[in-house]
Tab-separated table of C-alpha atoms in Angstrom:
chain	number	residue	atom	x	y	z
A	1	GLN	CA	-33.448	-22.366	-85.327
A	2	GLU	CA	-30.762	-21.366	-82.898
A	3	ILE	CA	-28.968	-23.033	-80.039
A	4	PHE	CA	-28.386	-20.678	-77.146
A	5	PHE	CA	-26.823	-21.669	-73.812
A	6	GLU	CA	-24.572	-20.506	-71.020
A	7	ASN	CA	-21.257	-22.323	-70.902
A	8	SER	CA	-19.761	-23.448	-67.589
A	9	ASP	CA	-17.509	-20.339	-67.600
A	10	GLY	CA	-20.563	-18.037	-67.711
A	11	ARG	CA	-20.179	-17.047	-71.360
A	12	ILE	CA	-23.241	-17.059	-73.571
A	13	VAL	CA	-22.900	-19.281	-76.639
A	14	LEU	CA	-24.840	-19.019	-79.893
A	15	ILE	CA	-24.880	-21.616	-82.677
A	16	PHE	CA	-27.149	-20.712	-85.564
A	17	PRO	CA	-27.691	-21.133	-89.310
A	18	PHE	CA	-25.949	-18.479	-91.348
A	19	VAL	CA	-25.385	-18.160	-95.109
A	20	GLU	CA	-25.354	-20.873	-97.789
A	21	GLY	CA	-25.812	-23.805	-95.403
A	22	ARG	CA	-23.090	-22.639	-93.064
A	23	VAL	CA	-23.315	-22.244	-89.292
A	24	MET	CA	-22.050	-19.396	-87.121
A	25	VAL	CA	-20.686	-20.111	-83.655
A	26	GLY	CA	-20.021	-17.309	-81.290
A	27	THR	CA	-20.168	-15.552	-77.976
A	28	THR	CA	-19.957	-11.992	-76.790
A	29	ASP	CA	-18.121	-11.920	-73.496
A	30	ILE	CA	-14.439	-11.136	-73.756
A	31	LYS	CA	-13.214	-7.956	-72.112
A	32	ILE	CA	-10.714	-5.834	-74.047
A	33	ASP	CA	-9.203	-2.486	-73.160
A	34	ASP	CA	-8.561	-1.215	-76.683
A	35	PRO	CA	-11.091	-1.760	-79.504
A	36	ASP	CA	-8.214	-1.995	-81.979
A	37	ASP	CA	-7.184	-5.215	-80.205
A	38	ALA	CA	-10.459	-7.014	-81.004
A	39	VAL	CA	-9.610	-10.133	-82.989
A	40	CYS	CA	-10.806	-13.731	-83.070
A	41	THR	CA	-7.718	-15.494	-81.736
A	42	GLU	CA	-6.564	-19.066	-82.221
A	43	GLU	CA	-7.468	-19.657	-78.565
A	44	GLU	CA	-11.017	-18.500	-79.276
A	45	ILE	CA	-11.291	-20.890	-82.211
A	46	ASP	CA	-10.173	-23.742	-79.938
A	47	TYR	CA	-12.804	-22.629	-77.408
A	48	PHE	CA	-15.520	-22.729	-80.079
A	49	PHE	CA	-14.404	-26.155	-81.328
A	50	ASP	CA	-14.582	-27.488	-77.759
A	51	LEU	CA	-18.090	-26.071	-77.372
A	52	VAL	CA	-19.373	-27.605	-80.609
A	53	ALA	CA	-17.818	-30.960	-79.645
A	54	LYS	CA	-19.673	-30.907	-76.306
A	55	VAL	CA	-23.044	-30.115	-77.911
A	56	PHE	CA	-22.588	-32.137	-81.123
A	57	PRO	CA	-20.032	-34.868	-80.380
A	58	ALA	CA	-20.725	-36.672	-83.681
A	59	ILE	CA	-19.642	-33.652	-85.772
A	60	ALA	CA	-15.944	-33.583	-86.616
A	61	LEU	CA	-14.557	-30.102	-87.153
A	62	ASP	CA	-11.153	-28.735	-88.007
A	63	ARG	CA	-9.777	-25.389	-89.100
A	64	SER	CA	-10.226	-26.215	-92.790
A	65	ARG	CA	-13.988	-25.775	-92.253
A	66	ILE	CA	-13.614	-22.126	-91.197
A	67	VAL	CA	-14.528	-19.766	-94.032
A	68	TYR	CA	-14.612	-16.521	-92.062
A	69	ARG	CA	-13.913	-15.205	-88.582
A	70	PHE	CA	-14.403	-11.823	-87.024
A	71	SER	CA	-14.600	-9.957	-83.783
A	72	GLY	CA	-16.813	-7.040	-82.859
A	73	VAL	CA	-16.898	-4.569	-80.013
A	74	ARG	CA	-19.892	-3.736	-77.857
A	75	PRO	CA	-19.307	-0.990	-75.304
A	76	LEU	CA	-20.686	-1.683	-71.841
A	77	PRO	CA	-21.145	0.687	-68.900
A	78	ALA	CA	-18.485	0.749	-66.194
A	79	SER	CA	-19.046	-2.001	-63.644
A	80	ASP	CA	-17.438	-3.876	-60.762
A	81	ALA	CA	-18.809	-7.201	-62.098
A	82	ASN	CA	-16.437	-10.161	-62.180
A	83	SER	CA	-17.262	-10.988	-65.796
A	84	THR	CA	-18.703	-9.081	-68.736
A	85	GLY	CA	-21.666	-11.470	-68.772
A	86	GLN	CA	-22.757	-10.064	-65.417
A	87	ILE	CA	-22.890	-6.458	-66.626
A	88	SER	CA	-26.441	-5.244	-67.186
A	89	ARG	CA	-27.409	-4.412	-70.751
A	90	ASP	CA	-30.307	-2.334	-69.392
A	91	HIS	CA	-29.216	1.287	-69.433
A	92	GLU	CA	-30.372	4.530	-70.948
A	93	ASN	CA	-29.100	7.933	-71.959
A	94	ARG	CA	-31.070	10.962	-70.889
A	95	VAL	CA	-30.991	14.169	-72.874
A	96	LEU	CA	-31.649	17.197	-70.757
A	97	LYS	CA	-32.925	20.476	-72.095
A	98	PRO	CA	-31.013	23.650	-71.289
A	99	GLY	CA	-31.639	24.482	-67.652
A	100	GLY	CA	-31.491	20.807	-66.575
A	101	ARG	CA	-35.089	19.763	-67.329
């Protein structure tokens, strides 16, 4: 089972069972300009702890419980949207044959 919700800042949040009784907490909406800069920062960890505390106030967490953290990159099409969460994920690539058909 998974918990999926939109936080008050518009970011999508996922909390779900992972490996060996552990839980993964994450989101996918931080804009970066250079893929090499993609890291899970200390500020992001604080953000996740705050989210878990709101949803599960009886669960006490601290950094000693973290066994792994990562950040990935998902390219999105160019957009004038105010946040990455507002950018459509519905897009397609068309392959044209020689002659434009």
